[in-house]
PDB file of C-alpha atoms in Angstrom:
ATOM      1  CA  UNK A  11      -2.407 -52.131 -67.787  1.00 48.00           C
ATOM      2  CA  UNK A  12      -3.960 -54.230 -70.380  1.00 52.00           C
ATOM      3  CA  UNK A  13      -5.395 -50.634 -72.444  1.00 64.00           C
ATOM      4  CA  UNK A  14      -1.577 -49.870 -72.621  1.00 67.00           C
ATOM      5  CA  UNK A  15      -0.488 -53.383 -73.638  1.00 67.00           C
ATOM      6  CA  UNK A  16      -2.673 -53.679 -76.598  1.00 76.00           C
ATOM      7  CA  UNK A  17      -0.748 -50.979 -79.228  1.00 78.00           C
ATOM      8  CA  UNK A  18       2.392 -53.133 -78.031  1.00 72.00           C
ATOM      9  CA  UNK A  19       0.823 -56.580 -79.153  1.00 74.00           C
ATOM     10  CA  UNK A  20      -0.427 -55.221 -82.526  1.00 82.00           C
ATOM     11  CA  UNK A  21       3.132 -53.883 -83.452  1.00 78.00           C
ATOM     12  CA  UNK A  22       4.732 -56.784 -82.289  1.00 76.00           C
ATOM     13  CA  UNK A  23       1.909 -59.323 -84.165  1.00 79.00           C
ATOM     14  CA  UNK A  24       2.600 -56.597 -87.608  1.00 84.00           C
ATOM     15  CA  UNK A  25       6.350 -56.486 -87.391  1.00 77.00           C
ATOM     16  CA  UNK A  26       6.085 -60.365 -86.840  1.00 77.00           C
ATOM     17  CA  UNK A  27       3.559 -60.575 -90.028  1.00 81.00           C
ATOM     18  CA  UNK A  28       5.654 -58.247 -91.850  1.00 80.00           C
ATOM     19  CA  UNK A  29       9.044 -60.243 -91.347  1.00 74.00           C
ATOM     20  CA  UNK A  30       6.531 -63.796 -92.040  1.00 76.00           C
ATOM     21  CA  UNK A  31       6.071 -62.140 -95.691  1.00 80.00           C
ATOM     22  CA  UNK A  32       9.275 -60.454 -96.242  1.00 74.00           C
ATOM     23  CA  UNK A  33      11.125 -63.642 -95.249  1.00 71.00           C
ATOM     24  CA  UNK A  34       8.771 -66.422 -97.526  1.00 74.00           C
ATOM     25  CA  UNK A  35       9.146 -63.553-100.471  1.00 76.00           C
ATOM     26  CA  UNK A  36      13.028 -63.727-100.217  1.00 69.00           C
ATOM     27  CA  UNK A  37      12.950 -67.469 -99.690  1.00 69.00           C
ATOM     28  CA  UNK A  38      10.542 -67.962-102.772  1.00 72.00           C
ATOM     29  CA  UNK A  39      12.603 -65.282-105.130  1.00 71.00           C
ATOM     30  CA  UNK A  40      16.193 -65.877-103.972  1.00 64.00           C
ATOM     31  CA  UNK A  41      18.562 -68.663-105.578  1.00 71.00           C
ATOM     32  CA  UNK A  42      21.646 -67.667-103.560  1.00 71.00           C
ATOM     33  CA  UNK A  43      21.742 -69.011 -99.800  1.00 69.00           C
ATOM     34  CA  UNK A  44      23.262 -65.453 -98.883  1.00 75.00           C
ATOM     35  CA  UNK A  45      20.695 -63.397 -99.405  1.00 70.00           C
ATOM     36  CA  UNK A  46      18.252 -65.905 -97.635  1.00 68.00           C
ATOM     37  CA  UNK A  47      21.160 -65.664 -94.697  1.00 74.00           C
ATOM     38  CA  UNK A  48      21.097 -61.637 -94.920  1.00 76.00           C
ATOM     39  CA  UNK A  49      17.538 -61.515 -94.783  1.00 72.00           C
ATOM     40  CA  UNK A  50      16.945 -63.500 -91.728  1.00 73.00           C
ATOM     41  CA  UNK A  51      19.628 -61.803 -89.932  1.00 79.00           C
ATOM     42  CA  UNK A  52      18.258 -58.226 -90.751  1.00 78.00           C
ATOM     43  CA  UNK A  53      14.826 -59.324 -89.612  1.00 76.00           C
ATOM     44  CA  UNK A  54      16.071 -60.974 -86.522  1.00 79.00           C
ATOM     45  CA  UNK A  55      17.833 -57.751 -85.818  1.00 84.00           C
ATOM     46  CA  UNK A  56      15.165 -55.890 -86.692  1.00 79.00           C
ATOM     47  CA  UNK A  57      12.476 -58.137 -84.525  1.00 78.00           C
ATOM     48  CA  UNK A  58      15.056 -57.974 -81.687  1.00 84.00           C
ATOM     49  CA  UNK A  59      15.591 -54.183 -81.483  1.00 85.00           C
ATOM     50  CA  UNK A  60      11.584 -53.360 -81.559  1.00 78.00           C
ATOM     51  CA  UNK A  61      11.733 -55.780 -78.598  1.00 80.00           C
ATOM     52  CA  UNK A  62      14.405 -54.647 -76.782  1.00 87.00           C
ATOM     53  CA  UNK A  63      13.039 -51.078 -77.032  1.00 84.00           C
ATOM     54  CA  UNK A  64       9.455 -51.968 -75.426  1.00 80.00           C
ATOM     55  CA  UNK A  65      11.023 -53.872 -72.666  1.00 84.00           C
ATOM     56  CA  UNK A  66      13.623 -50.883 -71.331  1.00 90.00           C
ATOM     57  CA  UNK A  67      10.401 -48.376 -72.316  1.00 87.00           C
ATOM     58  CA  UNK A  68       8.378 -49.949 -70.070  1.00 86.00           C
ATOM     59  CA  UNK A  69      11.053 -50.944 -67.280  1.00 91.00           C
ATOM     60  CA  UNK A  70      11.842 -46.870 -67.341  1.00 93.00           C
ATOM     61  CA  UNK A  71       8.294 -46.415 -66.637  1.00 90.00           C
ATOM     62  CA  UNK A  72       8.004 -48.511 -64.006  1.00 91.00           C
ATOM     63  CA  UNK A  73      11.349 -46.996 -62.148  1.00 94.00           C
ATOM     64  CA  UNK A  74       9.812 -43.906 -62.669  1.00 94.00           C
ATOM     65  CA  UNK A  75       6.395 -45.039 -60.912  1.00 93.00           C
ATOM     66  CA  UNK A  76       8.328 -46.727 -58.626  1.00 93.00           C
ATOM     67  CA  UNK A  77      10.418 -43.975 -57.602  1.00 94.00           C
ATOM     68  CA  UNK A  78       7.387 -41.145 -57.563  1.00 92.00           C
ATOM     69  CA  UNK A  79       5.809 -43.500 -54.945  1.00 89.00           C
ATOM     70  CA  UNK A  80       8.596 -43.517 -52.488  1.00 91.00           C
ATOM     71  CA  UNK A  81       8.973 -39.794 -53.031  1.00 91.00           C
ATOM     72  CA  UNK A  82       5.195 -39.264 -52.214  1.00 89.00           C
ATOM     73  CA  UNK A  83       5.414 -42.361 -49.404  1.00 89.00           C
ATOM     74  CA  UNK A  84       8.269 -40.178 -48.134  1.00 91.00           C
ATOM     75  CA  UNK A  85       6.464 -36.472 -48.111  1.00 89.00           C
ATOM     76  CA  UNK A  86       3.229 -38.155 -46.507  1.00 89.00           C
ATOM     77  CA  UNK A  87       5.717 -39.761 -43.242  1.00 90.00           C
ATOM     78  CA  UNK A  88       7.075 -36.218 -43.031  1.00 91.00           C
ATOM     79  CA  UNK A  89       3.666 -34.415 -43.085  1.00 88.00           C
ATOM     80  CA  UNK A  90       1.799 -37.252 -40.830  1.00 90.00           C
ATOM     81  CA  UNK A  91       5.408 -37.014 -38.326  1.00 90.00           C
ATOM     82  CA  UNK A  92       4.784 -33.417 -38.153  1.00 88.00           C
ATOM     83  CA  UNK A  93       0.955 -33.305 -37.476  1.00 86.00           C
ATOM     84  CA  UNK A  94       1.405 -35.548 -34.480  1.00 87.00           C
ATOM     85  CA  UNK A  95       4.599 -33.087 -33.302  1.00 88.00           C
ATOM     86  CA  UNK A  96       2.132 -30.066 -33.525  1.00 84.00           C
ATOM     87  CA  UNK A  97      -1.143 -31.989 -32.096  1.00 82.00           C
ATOM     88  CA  UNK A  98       1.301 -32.987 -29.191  1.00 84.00           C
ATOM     89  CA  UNK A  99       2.124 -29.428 -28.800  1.00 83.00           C
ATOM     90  CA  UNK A 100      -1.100 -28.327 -28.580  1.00 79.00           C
ATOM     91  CA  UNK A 101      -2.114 -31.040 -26.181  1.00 78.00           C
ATOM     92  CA  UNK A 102       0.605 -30.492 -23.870  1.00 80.00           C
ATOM     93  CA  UNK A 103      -0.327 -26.959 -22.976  1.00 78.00           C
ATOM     94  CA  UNK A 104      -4.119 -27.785 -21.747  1.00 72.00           C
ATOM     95  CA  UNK A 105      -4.771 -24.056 -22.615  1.00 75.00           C
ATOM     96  CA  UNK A 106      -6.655 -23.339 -25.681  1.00 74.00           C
ATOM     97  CA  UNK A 107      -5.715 -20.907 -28.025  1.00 76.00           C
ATOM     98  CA  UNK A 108      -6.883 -19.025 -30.833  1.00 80.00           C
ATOM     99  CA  UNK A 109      -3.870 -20.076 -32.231  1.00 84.00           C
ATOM    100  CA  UNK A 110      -4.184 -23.259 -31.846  1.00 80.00           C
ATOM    101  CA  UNK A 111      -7.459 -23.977 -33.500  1.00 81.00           C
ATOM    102  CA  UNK A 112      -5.803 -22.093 -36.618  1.00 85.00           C
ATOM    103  CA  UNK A 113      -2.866 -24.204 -36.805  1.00 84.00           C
ATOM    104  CA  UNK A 114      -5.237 -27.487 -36.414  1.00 83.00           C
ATOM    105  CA  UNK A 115      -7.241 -25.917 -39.537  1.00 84.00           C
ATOM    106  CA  UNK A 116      -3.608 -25.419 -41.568  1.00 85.00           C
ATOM    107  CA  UNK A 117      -3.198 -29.139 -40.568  1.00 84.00           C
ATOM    108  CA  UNK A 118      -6.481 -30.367 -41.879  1.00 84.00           C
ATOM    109  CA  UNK A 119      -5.333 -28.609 -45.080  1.00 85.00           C
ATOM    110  CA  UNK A 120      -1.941 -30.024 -44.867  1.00 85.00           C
ATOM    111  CA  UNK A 121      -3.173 -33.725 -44.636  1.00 85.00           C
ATOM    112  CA  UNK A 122      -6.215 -33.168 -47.215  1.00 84.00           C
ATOM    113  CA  UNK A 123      -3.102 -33.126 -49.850  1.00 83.00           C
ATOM    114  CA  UNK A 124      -2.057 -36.393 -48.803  1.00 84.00           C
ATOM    115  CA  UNK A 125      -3.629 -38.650 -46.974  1.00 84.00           C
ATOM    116  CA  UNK A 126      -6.796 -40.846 -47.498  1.00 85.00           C
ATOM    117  CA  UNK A 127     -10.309 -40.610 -46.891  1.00 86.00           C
ATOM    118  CA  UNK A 128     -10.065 -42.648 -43.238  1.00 87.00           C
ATOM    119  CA  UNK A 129      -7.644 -40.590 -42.183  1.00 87.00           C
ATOM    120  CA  UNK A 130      -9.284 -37.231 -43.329  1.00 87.00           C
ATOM    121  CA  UNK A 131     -12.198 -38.582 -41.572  1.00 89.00           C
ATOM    122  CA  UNK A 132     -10.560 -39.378 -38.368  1.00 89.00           C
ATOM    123  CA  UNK A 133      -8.555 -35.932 -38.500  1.00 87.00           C
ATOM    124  CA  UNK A 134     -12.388 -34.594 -38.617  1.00 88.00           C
ATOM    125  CA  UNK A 135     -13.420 -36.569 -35.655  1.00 88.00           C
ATOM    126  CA  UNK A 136     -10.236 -35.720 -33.628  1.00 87.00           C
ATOM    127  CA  UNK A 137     -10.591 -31.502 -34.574  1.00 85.00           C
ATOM    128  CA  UNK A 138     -14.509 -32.188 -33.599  1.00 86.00           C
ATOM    129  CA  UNK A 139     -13.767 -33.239 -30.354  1.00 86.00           C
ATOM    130  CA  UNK A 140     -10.788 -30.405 -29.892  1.00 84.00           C
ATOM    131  CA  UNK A 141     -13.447 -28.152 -30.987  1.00 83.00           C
ATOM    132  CA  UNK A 142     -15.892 -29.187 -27.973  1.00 85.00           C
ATOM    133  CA  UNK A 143     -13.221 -29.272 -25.849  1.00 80.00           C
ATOM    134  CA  UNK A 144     -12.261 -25.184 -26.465  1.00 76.00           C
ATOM    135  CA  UNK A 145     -15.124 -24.314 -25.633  1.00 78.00           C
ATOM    136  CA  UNK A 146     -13.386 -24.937 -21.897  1.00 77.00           C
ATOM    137  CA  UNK A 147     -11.038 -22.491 -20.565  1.00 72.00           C
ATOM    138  CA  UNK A 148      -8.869 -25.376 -19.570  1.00 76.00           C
ATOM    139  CA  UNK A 149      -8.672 -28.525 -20.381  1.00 80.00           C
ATOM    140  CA  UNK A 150      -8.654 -31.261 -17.680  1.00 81.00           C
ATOM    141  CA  UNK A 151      -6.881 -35.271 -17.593  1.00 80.00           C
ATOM    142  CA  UNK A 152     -10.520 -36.525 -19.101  1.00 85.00           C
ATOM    143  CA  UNK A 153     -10.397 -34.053 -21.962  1.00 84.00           C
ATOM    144  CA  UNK A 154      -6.445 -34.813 -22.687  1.00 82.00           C
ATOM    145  CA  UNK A 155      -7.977 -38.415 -22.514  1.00 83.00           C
ATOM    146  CA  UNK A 156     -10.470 -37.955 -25.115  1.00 87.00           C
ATOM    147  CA  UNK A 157      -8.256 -36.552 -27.418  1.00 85.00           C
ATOM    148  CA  UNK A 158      -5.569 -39.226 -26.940  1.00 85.00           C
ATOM    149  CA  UNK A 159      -7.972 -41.714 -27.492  1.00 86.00           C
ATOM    150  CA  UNK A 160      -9.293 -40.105 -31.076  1.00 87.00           C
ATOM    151  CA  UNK A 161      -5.730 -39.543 -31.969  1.00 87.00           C
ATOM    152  CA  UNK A 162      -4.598 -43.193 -31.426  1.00 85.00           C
ATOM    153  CA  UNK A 163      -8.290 -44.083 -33.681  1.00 86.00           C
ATOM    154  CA  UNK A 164      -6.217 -41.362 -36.488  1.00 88.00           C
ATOM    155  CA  UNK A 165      -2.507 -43.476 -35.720  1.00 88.00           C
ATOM    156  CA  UNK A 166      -4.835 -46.538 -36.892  1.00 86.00           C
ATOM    157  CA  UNK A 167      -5.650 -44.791 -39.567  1.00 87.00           C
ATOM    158  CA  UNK A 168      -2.160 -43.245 -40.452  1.00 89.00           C
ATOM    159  CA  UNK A 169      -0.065 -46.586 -40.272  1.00 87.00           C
ATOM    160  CA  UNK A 170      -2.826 -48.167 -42.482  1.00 86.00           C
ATOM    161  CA  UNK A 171      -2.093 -44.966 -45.331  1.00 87.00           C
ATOM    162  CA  UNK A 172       1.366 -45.660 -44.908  1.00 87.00           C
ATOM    163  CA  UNK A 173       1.552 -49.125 -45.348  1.00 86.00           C
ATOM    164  CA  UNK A 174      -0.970 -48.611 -48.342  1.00 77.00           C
ATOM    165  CA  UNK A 175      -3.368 -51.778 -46.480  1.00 65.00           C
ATOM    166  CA  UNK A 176      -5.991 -51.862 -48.198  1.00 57.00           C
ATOM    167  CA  UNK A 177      -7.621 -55.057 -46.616  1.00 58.00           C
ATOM    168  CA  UNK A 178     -10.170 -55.038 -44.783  1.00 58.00           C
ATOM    169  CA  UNK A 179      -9.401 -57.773 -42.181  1.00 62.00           C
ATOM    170  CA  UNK A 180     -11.519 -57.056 -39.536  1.00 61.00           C
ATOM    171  CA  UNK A 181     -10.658 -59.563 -37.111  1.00 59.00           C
ATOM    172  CA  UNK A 182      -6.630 -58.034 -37.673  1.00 66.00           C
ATOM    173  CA  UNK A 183      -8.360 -54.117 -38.113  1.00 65.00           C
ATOM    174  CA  UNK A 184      -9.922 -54.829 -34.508  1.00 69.00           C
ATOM    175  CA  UNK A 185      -6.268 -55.951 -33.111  1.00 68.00           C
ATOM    176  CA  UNK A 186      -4.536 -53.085 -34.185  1.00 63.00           C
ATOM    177  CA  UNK A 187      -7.084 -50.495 -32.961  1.00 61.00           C
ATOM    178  CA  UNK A 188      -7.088 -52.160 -29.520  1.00 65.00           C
ATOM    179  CA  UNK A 189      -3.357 -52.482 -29.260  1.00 64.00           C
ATOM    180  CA  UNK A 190      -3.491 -48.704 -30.112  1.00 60.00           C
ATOM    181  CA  UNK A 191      -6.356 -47.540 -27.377  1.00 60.00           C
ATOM    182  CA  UNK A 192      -4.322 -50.306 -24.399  1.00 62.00           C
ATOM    183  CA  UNK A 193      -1.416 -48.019 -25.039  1.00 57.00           C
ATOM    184  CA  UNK A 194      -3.683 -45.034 -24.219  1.00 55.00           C
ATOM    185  CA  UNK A 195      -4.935 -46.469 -21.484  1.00 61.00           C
ATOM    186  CA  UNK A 196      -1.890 -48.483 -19.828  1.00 55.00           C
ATOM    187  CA  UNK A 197      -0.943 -44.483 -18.989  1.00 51.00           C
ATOM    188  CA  UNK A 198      -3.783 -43.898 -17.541  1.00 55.00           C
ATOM    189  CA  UNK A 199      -2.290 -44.345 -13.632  1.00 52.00           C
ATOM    190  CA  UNK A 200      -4.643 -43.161 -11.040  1.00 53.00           C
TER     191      UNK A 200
END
């Protein structure tokens, strides 16, 4: 932010200098108040319009930012909402398909557009674990529980993209990731 403020500060510091010199040559030259008058208005106009121009140039850029992040905040909820639809449908049958492990490949590709490095990662741990898992005809209520429980480590991992947290708060990390997994395992009646 500063790289792009600098050009701004050494216009404003020349038109400033400029308007210094132009306004002590009129002062020095001129005999008649009015043209001292004229001059000061013209360069307060002129001062005021260079200003007025930066501000709404950079407010428009910053609309623009601000609006290209909700668009992208928006397409990653829809993309992240649809992975879990899909990885629920492919849970739910407990029959492994060919199918299936080519629509959790077009997912990985999906979310690779997207989403960050955790939750690429996580993706890769939860397709891992799929993967061991078709080698199974069927899978059974441990296998379903497995993949629950690396698809509530990928939620962790999701929310965090989505709220853009950055932090590292371990203590509040280690919270979240259990309240996650209980959920998991509150279900798990026996």
């Amino acid at each position: 932010m500063k790289n792009k403020s600098f050009p701004l500060v050494i216009i404003i510091a020349v038109a400033a200098g400029s308007a210094y010199l132009l306004f002590r040559t009129v002062l020095e030259q001129s005999e008649h108040p009015i043209t001292f008058e004229l001059f000061a208005a013209l360069i307060g106009v002129s001062i005021t319009v260079l200003l007025t121009s930066i501000l709404l140039r950079r407010q428009t850029v910053a609309e623009l930012q601000k609006e290209e992040n909700v668009l992208f905040l928006d397409m990653k909820m829809k993309v992240y909402l649809e992975l879990i639809d899909q990885l629920q449908d492919i849970m739910a049958k407990k029959n492994i398909l060919e199918e299936d492990m080519i629509e959790i490949r077009l997912l990985n590709q999906k979310i690779a557009f997207i989403s960050s490095q955790e939750v690429l990662e996580a993706f890769n741990n939860f397709s891992r674990c799929y993967a061991t898992k078709a080698l199974k005809d069927r899978m059974d209520d441990n296998d379903i529980d497995e993949l629950l429980r690396e698809l509530s480590k990928m939620s962790f991992h999701i929310r965090r993209d989505l709220l853009r947290d950055t932090s590292h708060d371990e203590e509040n990390e280690l919270k979240v990731r259990r309240a996650i997994l209980q959920s998991n395992e509150n279900l798990d009646i026996e």
